[in-house]
Amino acid sequence: GENVEQHPSTLSVQEGDSAVIKCTYSDSASNYFPWYKQELGKGPQLIIDIRSNVGEKKDQRIAVTLNKTAKHFSLHITETQPEDSAVYFCAASKTDSWGKLQFGAGTQVVVTP
Amino acid sequence: EAQVTQNPRYLITVTGKKLTVTCSQNMNHEYMSWYRQDPGLGLRQIYYSMNVEVTDKGDVPEGYKVSRKEKRNFPLILESPSPNQTSLYFCASRAIEQPYNSPLHFGNGTRLTVT
């Protein structure tokens, strides 16, 4: 089955700096890659996603890139703010799995003022 | 407000004492799922349901049961809890008509401790 690895497990950044989280996946048939943000005491919430027919997607300060050949995708957060502090999960799924998501282990991001 | 509601938020119990964690969604979603979250392991799927009376095992189903008698409810049942089921549990739902345009909506979690 699909295996998703996520790095780093923790990431500390100064406010205003950029943060990058990287994920690799094993199943070349995976074609949908969402990112979820989990704030303290809450459930994960989708923040951005990318499909295999595009290489990059941006939404204000966050962007996701996908390299299908290397089977890895990354989340980029620019101009980090304290409210970006959270746990971030990457995930992967494919068409014939009814959208079942395989999650990475998560990255704890701490933005220090 | 569209939401997934789990109860209770916190639960402490003893080994072997049956318990149920409830989950309800108000979005008329067909798909519902339970996950457990453990440090370093991310979110692992326990069971899922594609619609009423249709359930299937996820990646870590041992020791758990579910039922889907109504579209909005998807309770998680631990018949004989053990300490290795101490975890943070999440219920989630989504529409399945367009799986890639329909994000998973998560509840706020249930912190279970089994002593």
XYZ file of C-alpha atoms in Angstrom:
228
model
C 0.000 0.000 0.000
C 0.880 3.665 -0.056
C 3.504 4.931 2.364
C 3.966 8.657 3.005
C 7.043 9.968 4.787
C 7.154 13.520 6.129
C 10.107 15.636 7.254
C 11.017 17.308 9.475
C 9.030 16.200 12.510
C 9.531 19.587 14.164
C 10.372 22.956 12.640
C 11.129 26.166 14.492
C 11.214 29.390 12.486
C 11.512 33.091 13.228
C 8.475 35.167 12.423
C 8.759 36.450 8.890
C 10.985 33.622 7.693
C 9.903 30.821 5.359
C 9.049 27.254 6.343
C 9.287 24.194 4.123
C 7.891 20.740 4.852
C 8.693 17.824 2.569
C 6.850 14.569 1.895
C 7.630 11.544 -0.217
C 5.188 8.878 -1.353
C 5.704 5.351 -2.582
C 2.774 4.593 -4.905
C 3.285 6.116 -8.343
C -0.481 5.825 -8.954
C -1.240 8.431 -6.271
C -2.654 11.530 -7.891
C -4.055 13.758 -5.147
C -1.973 15.432 -2.427
C -3.686 17.551 0.241
C -2.149 19.357 3.194
C -3.950 19.667 6.514
C -3.278 22.058 9.396
C -4.115 21.015 12.948
C -4.311 23.737 15.569
C -4.109 22.895 19.241
C -7.255 21.160 20.481
C -8.840 20.964 17.037
C -9.168 18.555 14.176
C -7.095 18.844 11.000
C -8.336 21.280 8.388
C -7.521 21.306 4.676
C -5.355 24.292 3.725
C -4.255 23.466 0.183
C -4.179 20.543 -2.204
C -2.602 19.652 -5.525
C -3.415 17.131 -8.213
C -0.898 15.238 -10.275
C -1.614 17.191 -13.446
C -0.024 20.375 -12.022
C 3.401 21.054 -10.591
C 2.700 23.997 -8.305
C -0.205 25.742 -6.623
C -0.261 28.922 -4.556
C -2.755 30.440 -2.170
C -1.551 33.689 -0.625
C 1.377 32.798 1.662
C 1.228 29.042 1.146
C 2.278 27.027 -1.876
C 2.644 23.384 -2.712
C 4.979 21.853 -5.277
C 4.842 18.367 -6.728
C 7.585 16.362 -8.422
C 5.933 13.233 -9.818
C 9.172 11.782 -11.132
C 10.824 11.902 -7.736
C 7.540 11.176 -5.938
C 7.781 14.036 -3.532
C 5.772 17.139 -2.722
C 6.415 20.086 -0.458
C 4.552 22.773 1.462
C 6.036 26.254 1.503
C 4.894 28.944 3.937
C 6.312 32.414 3.353
C 6.376 35.354 5.771
C 5.451 33.108 8.674
C 3.272 34.497 11.453
C 2.579 33.199 14.988
C -0.816 31.897 13.832
C 1.009 29.536 11.471
C 2.147 27.577 14.543
C 0.410 24.194 14.275
C 0.890 20.582 13.235
C 0.861 20.087 9.471
C 0.036 16.785 7.779
C 0.635 15.816 4.196
C -1.405 13.052 2.582
C -1.706 11.122 -0.653
C -4.490 9.229 -2.389
C -5.358 7.732 -5.744
C -8.427 7.358 -7.928
C -9.139 3.686 -7.353
C -9.052 3.957 -3.562
C -12.202 6.077 -3.326
C -10.032 8.916 -2.160
C -8.643 7.105 0.880
C -5.949 9.342 2.310
C -2.621 8.024 3.575
C -1.199 10.599 5.993
C 2.358 11.504 6.848
C 3.480 11.550 10.483
C 3.049 15.302 10.836
C 5.312 18.324 11.361
C 5.071 20.531 14.447
C 5.763 24.097 13.283
C 6.608 26.711 15.891
C 6.853 30.342 14.797
C 8.703 32.473 17.333
C 8.165 36.257 17.431
C -22.825 25.673 10.731
C -21.403 22.669 8.889
C -19.619 20.479 11.375
C -18.604 17.064 12.615
C -19.396 16.599 16.300
C -17.676 14.048 18.473
C -18.479 13.170 22.047
C -17.016 13.006 24.563
C -13.936 15.234 24.120
C -12.110 13.457 26.935
C -12.619 9.955 28.286
C -10.734 8.002 30.934
C -11.693 4.379 31.386
C -10.365 1.059 32.618
C -9.296 -1.999 30.701
C -12.213 -4.101 29.521
C -15.016 -1.618 30.095
C -16.993 -1.201 26.875
C -17.280 2.335 25.547
C -18.727 4.206 22.590
C -17.524 7.436 21.040
C -20.243 9.154 19.075
C -19.825 11.053 15.814
C -22.442 13.054 13.982
C -22.244 15.246 10.865
C -24.807 17.725 9.533
C -23.554 17.981 5.938
C -25.382 14.963 4.493
C -22.035 13.370 3.653
C -21.997 9.783 2.436
C -18.441 9.011 3.528
C -17.434 8.874 7.192
C -14.257 7.608 8.781
C -12.466 7.161 12.085
C -8.764 7.877 12.607
C -6.442 7.583 15.535
C -3.543 9.984 16.001
C -0.414 8.866 17.822
C 2.915 10.729 18.149
C 5.224 9.946 15.273
C 2.591 7.896 13.440
C 0.309 10.566 12.062
C -3.334 9.773 11.362
C -4.176 6.132 10.803
C -7.552 5.031 9.526
C -9.509 2.626 11.738
C -12.776 2.100 9.833
C -14.694 3.902 7.147
C -18.171 3.902 5.706
C -19.239 4.746 2.168
C -22.929 4.997 3.076
C -25.630 3.650 5.395
C -25.026 -0.014 6.303
C -21.733 -0.046 4.338
C -18.577 -0.187 6.466
C -15.062 -1.458 5.877
C -11.779 -1.844 7.701
C -9.049 0.716 7.500
C -5.410 0.203 8.369
C -5.760 -0.443 12.123
C -9.212 -1.986 12.790
C -8.272 -4.506 15.490
C -10.159 -3.938 18.739
C -12.725 -1.568 17.223
C -16.243 -1.807 15.820
C -18.409 0.688 14.003
C -21.960 0.930 12.770
C -23.738 3.138 10.233
C -27.463 2.843 10.792
C -28.145 6.451 9.857
C -26.366 8.678 7.383
C -25.405 11.335 9.927
C -24.057 9.064 12.702
C -20.992 6.835 12.812
C -20.193 5.644 16.360
C -16.898 3.996 17.268
C -17.211 1.103 19.708
C -14.473 -0.400 21.845
C -15.889 -3.649 23.215
C -12.960 -4.358 25.538
C -10.559 -1.408 25.616
C -6.882 -2.014 26.296
C -4.102 0.440 27.214
C -2.686 0.346 23.661
C -5.905 2.025 22.513
C -5.001 5.122 24.477
C -4.930 7.728 21.733
C -6.495 10.806 20.163
C -9.412 9.830 17.936
C -10.892 11.795 15.064
C -14.070 11.306 13.109
C -14.219 12.752 9.599
C -16.709 13.000 6.763
C -16.914 14.101 3.143
C -19.138 13.887 0.106
C -18.170 11.160 -2.367
C -19.750 12.435 -5.569
C -16.572 14.284 -6.446
C -13.889 12.850 -4.193
C -11.156 15.169 -5.285
C -13.215 18.290 -4.877
C -14.509 17.310 -1.469
C -12.161 17.730 1.473
C -12.371 15.694 4.635
C -14.079 17.537 7.486
C -12.757 16.496 10.886
C -14.298 16.660 14.311
C -12.351 18.190 17.202
C -11.170 14.863 18.541
C -11.681 12.565 21.526
C -8.781 12.030 23.894
C -9.107 8.481 25.249
C -7.047 7.104 28.113
C -7.322 3.429 29.050
C -5.741 2.441 32.363
